[in-house]
Amino acid sequence: MPNKMTNEARIVPTRFTQIARQKPGMSREEAIQAGQSAVLEMEPEYLDWVDGLLRELWSAVELACQEDDFPNPHGEDAYGLSNQIRNLGATFDYEAVTHVADSFCELIHRLTEAKRNDQHAMRTHLNALRLVSTPNFKRDGGGELEPLMNALGQLVSHYPEPTGSVG
Amino acid sequence: MNVAELHINLAQVNFLVADEREGGRRVMQSILHGFGAVFIHESGSLQGTRDRLALGGIDVLICDYSLGNGQGPDFVRELRRSLSHPARYIPVLMTCGHLTARDVGRCRDSGANLVLTKPVSIQALYDRLVAIAHRPRPFVDHEVYAGPCRRFRAAGAPNQIERRMKNLTDARTEFRAGTMQAPNAMITSIGTQ
């Protein structure tokens, strides 16, 4: 293996590329199905995690709303917790959780850039997140998700999209 | 051959899943087990990840962006630049949640093989592992970047990456034609390669 910077590009063999190509391997369909089954078994655990994260998020939002200055450390906590909830939802077929939590992250990101606090928008997002975390909203949440997301989108759009935001 | 037709055998592969969130680690571990992986190590901290990799024997690193308070990309960059590190060349998959444009640039320039957006899609994870196994990219050793070549052959990348490459190509064309409103540094560097 090369041990100095050479300013060039070359294929460097790794153990992974050698052993992962060995046969027999599962077919793509078998592997994906097994992966989905493994995730499905974790659903009760997922619901417990989300429940715990929502409790923490509720506290963080309440504390963030009490401060005049924004950004504040509680707002940053709320962003982190909302991001955690966002990152798990759709893997467990809770698409609505991911959509609402993503909107919450975007709201806090924009409030941070705008240095503004908006208790109403934050509490509305929190309530929406609690609503869609229930099994009734599993998958796409039926026809109720679209109007909900439109309403949340209006709250977010009060604040300009920061220059560095991913659209 | 299409990536979707290729198989991988993960039974002997040593994975290291580095994520500060227990939920993130558990989900990734379960999916990898489903794919047939047996040897899955985990780390919940940046220092723990650094220490485990230094021991050697890890074949694939799955590293979260938020590791060490958002230092995931810096850590991978450091790994790729450590000339004698035992894990310098191992495939690295970076996972990430809600990102800003600046964050996307950091992921791309870190030296990770591929980026996987959370929530993790089981299909996307499988296809990325297949792409890394069957379509290895040249390792670039340069003073400004060390890691797998950031330019993909059309057949070598998962669909989402192909689409992104098309967007970049379109953007570059606009930039050259002078019709782009706000050219950025990333597109300029691609245009000069």
CSV table of C-alpha atoms in Angstrom, one decimal:
chain,number,residue,atom,x,y,z
A,1,MET,CA,0.0,0.0,0.0
A,2,PRO,CA,1.3,3.5,-0.7
A,3,ASN,CA,2.4,5.4,2.3
A,4,LYS,CA,2.9,8.9,1.0
A,5,MET,CA,0.9,11.5,-0.9
A,6,THR,CA,1.5,11.0,-4.6
A,7,ASN,CA,-0.8,13.5,-6.1
A,8,GLU,CA,-2.3,10.8,-8.3
A,9,ALA,CA,-5.3,8.5,-8.3
A,10,ARG,CA,-5.1,4.7,-8.3
A,11,ILE,CA,-7.3,1.7,-7.2
A,12,VAL,CA,-6.2,0.6,-3.8
A,13,PRO,CA,-7.5,-3.0,-3.1
A,14,THR,CA,-9.2,-3.3,0.3
A,15,ARG,CA,-10.2,-6.4,2.2
A,16,PHE,CA,-13.9,-5.4,1.9
A,17,THR,CA,-13.9,-5.4,-1.9
A,18,GLN,CA,-12.2,-8.8,-1.8
A,19,ILE,CA,-14.4,-10.6,0.7
A,20,ALA,CA,-17.7,-9.0,-0.1
A,21,ARG,CA,-17.6,-10.3,-3.6
A,22,GLN,CA,-17.2,-13.9,-2.4
A,23,LYS,CA,-20.0,-16.3,-3.2
A,24,PRO,CA,-22.5,-17.5,-2.0
A,25,GLY,CA,-24.1,-14.2,-1.1
A,26,MET,CA,-27.8,-13.4,-0.5
A,27,SER,CA,-29.7,-12.0,-3.4
A,28,ARG,CA,-30.6,-8.4,-3.2
A,29,GLU,CA,-34.3,-9.2,-2.6
A,30,GLU,CA,-33.5,-11.7,0.2
A,31,ALA,CA,-31.1,-9.2,1.9
A,32,ILE,CA,-33.5,-6.3,1.7
A,33,GLN,CA,-36.4,-8.4,2.9
A,34,ALA,CA,-34.3,-9.7,5.9
A,35,GLY,CA,-33.3,-6.1,6.6
A,36,GLN,CA,-36.9,-5.0,6.6
A,37,SER,CA,-37.9,-7.8,8.9
A,38,ALA,CA,-35.1,-6.9,11.3
A,39,VAL,CA,-36.4,-3.3,11.4
A,40,LEU,CA,-40.0,-4.4,11.9
A,41,GLU,CA,-39.0,-6.4,15.0
A,42,MET,CA,-37.6,-3.2,16.5
A,43,GLU,CA,-40.9,-1.2,16.2
A,44,PRO,CA,-41.8,-1.4,19.9
A,45,GLU,CA,-38.4,-0.2,20.8
A,46,TYR,CA,-38.7,2.7,18.2
A,47,LEU,CA,-42.0,3.8,19.8
A,48,ASP,CA,-40.3,3.9,23.2
A,49,TRP,CA,-37.4,6.0,21.9
A,50,VAL,CA,-39.7,8.4,20.2
A,51,ASP,CA,-41.8,8.7,23.3
A,52,GLY,CA,-38.7,9.5,25.4
A,53,LEU,CA,-37.3,12.0,22.8
A,54,LEU,CA,-40.7,13.8,22.6
A,55,ARG,CA,-40.7,14.3,26.4
A,56,GLU,CA,-37.1,15.7,26.2
A,57,LEU,CA,-38.2,17.9,23.2
A,58,TRP,CA,-41.2,19.2,25.1
A,59,SER,CA,-38.9,20.4,28.0
A,60,ALA,CA,-36.4,21.9,25.6
A,61,VAL,CA,-39.1,23.8,23.7
A,62,GLU,CA,-40.6,25.2,26.9
A,63,LEU,CA,-37.2,26.4,28.1
A,64,ALA,CA,-36.3,27.8,24.7
A,65,CYS,CA,-39.6,29.7,24.6
A,66,GLN,CA,-38.9,31.3,28.0
A,67,GLU,CA,-35.8,33.1,26.7
A,68,ASP,CA,-35.9,36.3,24.8
A,69,ASP,CA,-32.7,35.7,22.9
A,70,PHE,CA,-32.5,33.3,20.1
A,71,PRO,CA,-30.4,31.2,19.4
A,72,ASN,CA,-30.1,29.9,22.9
A,73,PRO,CA,-28.8,26.5,24.2
A,74,HIS,CA,-32.3,25.1,24.7
A,75,GLY,CA,-33.2,25.9,21.1
A,76,GLU,CA,-30.0,24.0,20.0
A,77,ASP,CA,-31.2,21.1,22.2
A,78,ALA,CA,-34.6,21.2,20.5
A,79,TYR,CA,-32.9,21.1,17.1
A,80,GLY,CA,-30.8,18.1,18.1
A,81,LEU,CA,-33.7,16.2,19.5
A,82,SER,CA,-35.9,17.0,16.5
A,83,ASN,CA,-33.2,15.8,14.2
A,84,GLN,CA,-33.0,12.5,16.1
A,85,ILE,CA,-36.7,12.0,15.8
A,86,ARG,CA,-36.5,12.9,12.1
A,87,ASN,CA,-33.7,10.4,11.5
A,88,LEU,CA,-35.6,7.4,12.7
A,89,GLY,CA,-39.2,7.9,11.5
A,90,ALA,CA,-39.3,6.8,7.9
A,91,THR,CA,-37.0,3.8,8.5
A,92,PHE,CA,-39.9,2.5,10.6
A,93,ASP,CA,-42.5,3.5,8.1
A,94,TYR,CA,-43.5,6.6,10.1
A,95,GLU,CA,-43.0,9.0,7.1
A,96,ALA,CA,-45.1,11.7,8.7
A,97,VAL,CA,-42.8,11.8,11.7
A,98,THR,CA,-39.8,12.4,9.4
A,99,HIS,CA,-41.7,15.2,7.5
A,100,VAL,CA,-42.9,17.1,10.5
A,101,ALA,CA,-39.5,16.8,12.4
A,102,ASP,CA,-37.7,17.9,9.2
A,103,SER,CA,-39.9,21.0,9.1
A,104,PHE,CA,-39.2,21.6,12.8
A,105,CYS,CA,-35.4,21.4,12.2
A,106,GLU,CA,-35.8,23.8,9.3
A,107,LEU,CA,-37.8,26.2,11.4
A,108,ILE,CA,-35.2,26.2,14.2
A,109,HIS,CA,-32.4,26.6,11.6
A,110,ARG,CA,-34.2,29.7,10.1
A,111,LEU,CA,-35.0,31.2,13.5
A,112,THR,CA,-31.3,30.8,14.5
A,113,GLU,CA,-30.2,32.5,11.3
A,114,ALA,CA,-32.8,35.3,11.8
A,115,LYS,CA,-32.0,35.6,15.5
A,116,ARG,CA,-35.8,35.4,16.3
A,117,ASN,CA,-37.8,33.5,18.8
A,118,ASP,CA,-41.3,32.2,17.7
A,119,GLN,CA,-43.0,30.4,20.5
A,120,HIS,CA,-46.2,29.8,18.5
A,121,ALA,CA,-44.4,28.2,15.5
A,122,MET,CA,-42.3,26.0,17.8
A,123,ARG,CA,-45.2,24.9,20.0
A,124,THR,CA,-47.3,24.2,16.9
A,125,HIS,CA,-44.6,22.0,15.4
A,126,LEU,CA,-44.2,20.1,18.8
A,127,ASN,CA,-47.9,19.4,18.9
A,128,ALA,CA,-47.9,18.3,15.3
A,129,LEU,CA,-45.0,15.9,16.0
A,130,ARG,CA,-46.9,14.4,19.0
A,131,LEU,CA,-49.9,13.9,16.8
A,132,VAL,CA,-48.1,12.1,13.9
A,133,SER,CA,-46.1,9.9,16.3
A,134,THR,CA,-49.1,7.8,17.0
A,135,PRO,CA,-49.7,4.6,15.0
A,136,ASN,CA,-52.7,6.2,13.3
A,137,PHE,CA,-50.2,8.2,11.2
A,138,LYS,CA,-48.1,5.3,10.2
A,139,ARG,CA,-46.9,5.4,6.6
A,140,ASP,CA,-48.0,8.6,4.9
A,141,GLY,CA,-50.7,9.5,7.4
A,142,GLY,CA,-53.5,9.1,5.0
A,143,GLY,CA,-55.0,12.4,3.6
A,144,GLU,CA,-54.3,14.3,6.7
A,145,LEU,CA,-50.6,14.8,6.3
A,146,GLU,CA,-50.7,17.2,3.3
A,147,PRO,CA,-52.8,19.9,4.9
A,148,LEU,CA,-50.8,19.6,8.1
A,149,MET,CA,-47.5,20.0,6.2
A,150,ASN,CA,-49.0,23.0,4.3
A,151,ALA,CA,-49.8,24.7,7.5
A,152,LEU,CA,-46.4,24.0,9.0
A,153,GLY,CA,-44.8,25.2,5.8
A,154,GLN,CA,-46.5,28.5,6.2
A,155,LEU,CA,-45.1,29.0,9.7
A,156,VAL,CA,-41.6,28.2,8.4
A,157,SER,CA,-41.9,30.4,5.4
A,158,HIS,CA,-42.3,33.5,7.6
A,159,TYR,CA,-38.6,33.4,8.0
A,160,PRO,CA,-36.2,33.7,5.0
A,161,GLU,CA,-34.3,30.7,3.8
A,162,PRO,CA,-30.7,31.1,4.9
A,163,THR,CA,-28.1,31.4,2.2
A,164,GLY,CA,-26.7,28.0,3.2
A,165,SER,CA,-29.9,26.1,3.4
A,166,VAL,CA,-30.6,23.0,1.3
A,167,GLY,CA,-33.8,23.4,-0.6
B,1,MET,CA,-24.1,-5.3,-15.1
B,2,ASN,CA,-26.6,-3.1,-13.1
B,3,VAL,CA,-25.8,-2.6,-9.5
B,4,ALA,CA,-29.2,-4.1,-8.6
B,5,GLU,CA,-28.1,-7.4,-10.1
B,6,LEU,CA,-24.9,-7.7,-8.1
B,7,HIS,CA,-24.7,-9.6,-4.8
B,8,ILE,CA,-22.5,-9.1,-1.7
B,9,ASN,CA,-21.5,-11.5,1.0
B,10,LEU,CA,-21.0,-9.7,4.3
B,11,ALA,CA,-20.5,-12.7,6.5
B,12,GLN,CA,-16.8,-12.1,7.0
B,13,VAL,CA,-16.9,-8.3,6.9
B,14,ASN,CA,-16.0,-6.3,10.1
B,15,PHE,CA,-18.2,-3.2,10.3
B,16,LEU,CA,-17.7,-0.3,12.7
B,17,VAL,CA,-20.9,1.7,13.3
B,18,ALA,CA,-20.0,5.1,14.8
B,19,ASP,CA,-23.0,7.1,16.0
B,20,GLU,CA,-23.5,8.9,19.2
B,21,ARG,CA,-27.2,8.0,19.2
B,22,GLU,CA,-28.1,4.6,20.5
B,23,GLY,CA,-31.1,4.4,18.3
B,24,GLY,CA,-29.0,5.1,15.2
B,25,ARG,CA,-26.5,2.4,16.1
B,26,ARG,CA,-29.2,-0.2,16.9
B,27,VAL,CA,-31.1,0.4,13.6
B,28,MET,CA,-27.9,0.2,11.6
B,29,GLN,CA,-26.8,-2.9,13.4
B,30,SER,CA,-30.2,-4.6,12.8
B,31,ILE,CA,-30.2,-3.9,9.1
B,32,LEU,CA,-26.6,-5.1,8.7
B,33,HIS,CA,-27.5,-8.3,10.6
B,34,GLY,CA,-30.4,-8.7,8.2
B,35,PHE,CA,-28.0,-8.4,5.3
B,36,GLY,CA,-26.0,-11.3,6.7
B,37,ALA,CA,-23.3,-9.4,8.5
B,38,VAL,CA,-22.0,-11.0,11.7
B,39,PHE,CA,-19.1,-8.9,12.9
B,40,ILE,CA,-20.6,-5.5,13.8
B,41,HIS,CA,-18.7,-3.3,16.2
B,42,GLU,CA,-20.1,-0.1,17.5
B,43,SER,CA,-18.8,3.2,18.9
B,44,GLY,CA,-20.7,6.0,20.6
B,45,SER,CA,-18.0,8.6,20.6
B,46,LEU,CA,-15.4,10.2,18.4
B,47,GLN,CA,-12.5,9.1,20.6
B,48,GLY,CA,-13.9,5.6,20.8
B,49,THR,CA,-14.1,5.4,17.0
B,50,ARG,CA,-10.5,6.7,16.7
B,51,ASP,CA,-9.3,4.2,19.2
B,52,ARG,CA,-11.1,1.2,17.6
B,53,LEU,CA,-9.9,2.0,14.2
B,54,ALA,CA,-6.3,2.4,15.4
B,55,LEU,CA,-6.5,-1.3,16.6
B,56,GLY,CA,-7.0,-2.4,12.9
B,57,GLY,CA,-9.2,-5.1,11.6
B,58,ILE,CA,-12.2,-2.9,10.6
B,59,ASP,CA,-13.2,-3.3,6.9
B,60,VAL,CA,-16.0,-0.7,6.6
B,61,LEU,CA,-16.7,2.4,8.7
B,62,ILE,CA,-20.2,3.7,8.9
B,63,CYS,CA,-19.8,7.1,10.4
B,64,ASP,CA,-22.4,9.6,11.4
B,65,TYR,CA,-22.0,13.3,10.5
B,66,SER,CA,-22.9,14.5,14.0
B,67,LEU,CA,-20.1,12.4,15.7
B,68,GLY,CA,-18.2,14.7,18.1
B,69,ASN,CA,-20.6,17.5,17.7
B,70,GLY,CA,-20.6,17.6,13.9
B,71,GLN,CA,-17.0,16.5,13.5
B,72,GLY,CA,-17.7,13.4,11.4
B,73,PRO,CA,-16.5,14.9,8.2
B,74,ASP,CA,-13.3,16.3,9.8
B,75,PHE,CA,-12.6,12.9,11.4
B,76,VAL,CA,-12.9,11.1,8.0
B,77,ARG,CA,-10.7,13.8,6.4
B,78,GLU,CA,-8.1,13.3,9.2
B,79,LEU,CA,-8.3,9.5,8.6
B,80,ARG,CA,-7.7,9.8,4.8
B,81,ARG,CA,-4.7,12.1,5.5
B,82,SER,CA,-3.0,9.8,8.1
B,83,LEU,CA,-0.5,8.2,5.8
B,84,SER,CA,0.3,5.2,8.0
B,85,HIS,CA,-3.1,4.6,9.5
B,86,PRO,CA,-4.3,1.0,9.2
B,87,ALA,CA,-7.8,2.2,8.2
B,88,ARG,CA,-6.7,4.9,5.8
B,89,TYR,CA,-8.2,3.2,2.7
B,90,ILE,CA,-11.2,1.4,4.1
B,91,PRO,CA,-14.6,2.3,2.7
B,92,VAL,CA,-16.4,4.9,4.7
B,93,LEU,CA,-20.2,5.5,4.4
B,94,MET,CA,-21.2,8.8,6.0
B,95,THR,CA,-24.8,9.0,7.4
B,96,CYS,CA,-26.4,12.4,8.0
B,97,GLY,CA,-29.7,14.0,9.0
B,98,HIS,CA,-30.9,17.5,8.4
B,99,LEU,CA,-28.1,19.4,6.6
B,100,THR,CA,-27.3,22.8,5.3
B,101,ALA,CA,-25.6,23.4,1.9
B,102,ARG,CA,-22.3,23.9,3.8
B,103,ASP,CA,-22.7,20.6,5.5
B,104,VAL,CA,-23.2,18.8,2.2
B,105,GLY,CA,-20.0,20.3,0.9
B,106,ARG,CA,-18.2,19.1,4.0
B,107,CYS,CA,-19.5,15.6,3.5
B,108,ARG,CA,-18.5,15.5,-0.1
B,109,ASP,CA,-14.9,16.8,0.6
B,110,SER,CA,-14.3,14.6,3.6
B,111,GLY,CA,-13.1,11.6,1.7
B,112,ALA,CA,-16.1,9.4,2.5
B,113,ASN,CA,-17.0,6.9,-0.3
B,114,LEU,CA,-20.7,7.7,-0.2
B,115,VAL,CA,-23.2,9.6,1.8
B,116,LEU,CA,-26.4,8.1,3.1
B,117,THR,CA,-29.2,10.5,4.2
B,118,LYS,CA,-31.2,9.5,7.3
B,119,PRO,CA,-33.7,8.1,7.8
B,120,VAL,CA,-31.8,5.2,6.5
B,121,SER,CA,-33.5,3.4,3.5
B,122,ILE,CA,-32.7,-0.3,3.6
B,123,GLN,CA,-32.5,-0.5,-0.2
B,124,ALA,CA,-30.2,2.6,-0.4
B,125,LEU,CA,-27.8,1.1,2.2
B,126,TYR,CA,-27.7,-2.2,0.4
B,127,ASP,CA,-27.1,-0.6,-3.0
B,128,ARG,CA,-24.3,1.6,-1.6
B,129,LEU,CA,-22.5,-1.3,-0.1
B,130,VAL,CA,-22.8,-3.2,-3.5
B,131,ALA,CA,-21.5,-0.1,-5.3
B,132,ILE,CA,-18.5,0.1,-3.0
B,133,ALA,CA,-17.7,-3.6,-3.3
B,134,HIS,CA,-18.2,-4.0,-7.1
B,135,ARG,CA,-17.3,-0.5,-8.4
B,136,PRO,CA,-14.2,0.6,-6.4
B,137,ARG,CA,-13.1,4.1,-7.3
B,138,PRO,CA,-9.5,5.2,-7.5
B,139,PHE,CA,-8.1,6.7,-4.3
B,140,VAL,CA,-6.9,10.2,-4.9
B,141,ASP,CA,-3.9,11.4,-3.0
B,142,HIS,CA,-3.6,15.1,-3.4
B,143,GLU,CA,-2.7,18.0,-1.1
B,144,VAL,CA,-6.2,19.4,-1.2
B,145,TYR,CA,-8.1,16.1,-1.2
B,146,ALA,CA,-7.4,12.5,-0.1
B,147,GLY,CA,-10.1,9.9,-0.7
B,148,PRO,CA,-12.1,8.1,-3.3
B,149,CYS,CA,-12.3,10.0,-6.6
B,150,ARG,CA,-15.3,12.2,-6.4
B,151,ARG,CA,-16.2,11.7,-10.1
B,152,PHE,CA,-18.4,8.7,-10.8
B,153,ARG,CA,-18.8,6.6,-13.9
B,154,ALA,CA,-22.4,6.7,-14.9
B,155,ALA,CA,-22.9,3.0,-14.3
B,156,GLY,CA,-21.0,3.0,-11.0
B,157,ALA,CA,-23.2,4.9,-8.6
B,158,PRO,CA,-26.6,4.4,-7.1
B,159,ASN,CA,-29.5,6.2,-8.9
B,160,GLN,CA,-29.6,9.1,-6.5
B,161,ILE,CA,-25.9,9.9,-7.1
B,162,GLU,CA,-26.4,9.6,-10.9
B,163,ARG,CA,-29.2,12.2,-10.6
B,164,ARG,CA,-27.0,14.5,-8.5
B,165,MET,CA,-24.2,14.2,-11.0
B,166,LYS,CA,-26.6,15.1,-13.8
B,167,ASN,CA,-27.6,18.2,-11.8
B,168,LEU,CA,-23.9,19.1,-11.4
B,169,THR,CA,-23.3,18.6,-15.1
B,170,ASP,CA,-26.3,20.8,-16.0
B,171,ALA,CA,-25.1,23.4,-13.5
B,172,ARG,CA,-21.6,23.3,-15.0
B,173,THR,CA,-23.0,23.8,-18.5
B,174,GLU,CA,-25.0,26.8,-17.3
B,175,PHE,CA,-22.0,28.2,-15.6
B,176,ARG,CA,-19.9,27.9,-18.7
B,177,ALA,CA,-22.6,29.5,-20.8
B,178,GLY,CA,-22.8,32.3,-18.4
B,179,THR,CA,-26.5,31.7,-17.6
B,180,MET,CA,-26.0,30.7,-14.0
B,181,GLN,CA,-26.9,33.4,-11.5
B,182,ALA,CA,-24.7,32.4,-8.7
B,183,PRO,CA,-21.8,30.1,-9.5
B,184,ASN,CA,-20.2,28.6,-6.5
B,185,ALA,CA,-16.8,27.2,-5.6
B,186,MET,CA,-17.7,23.6,-6.0
B,187,ILE,CA,-18.9,24.0,-9.5
B,188,THR,CA,-15.8,26.0,-10.4
B,189,SER,CA,-13.5,23.3,-9.2
B,190,ILE,CA,-15.3,20.6,-11.2
B,191,GLY,CA,-15.2,22.8,-14.3
B,192,THR,CA,-11.4,23.1,-14.0
B,193,GLN,CA,-10.7,19.4,-13.4
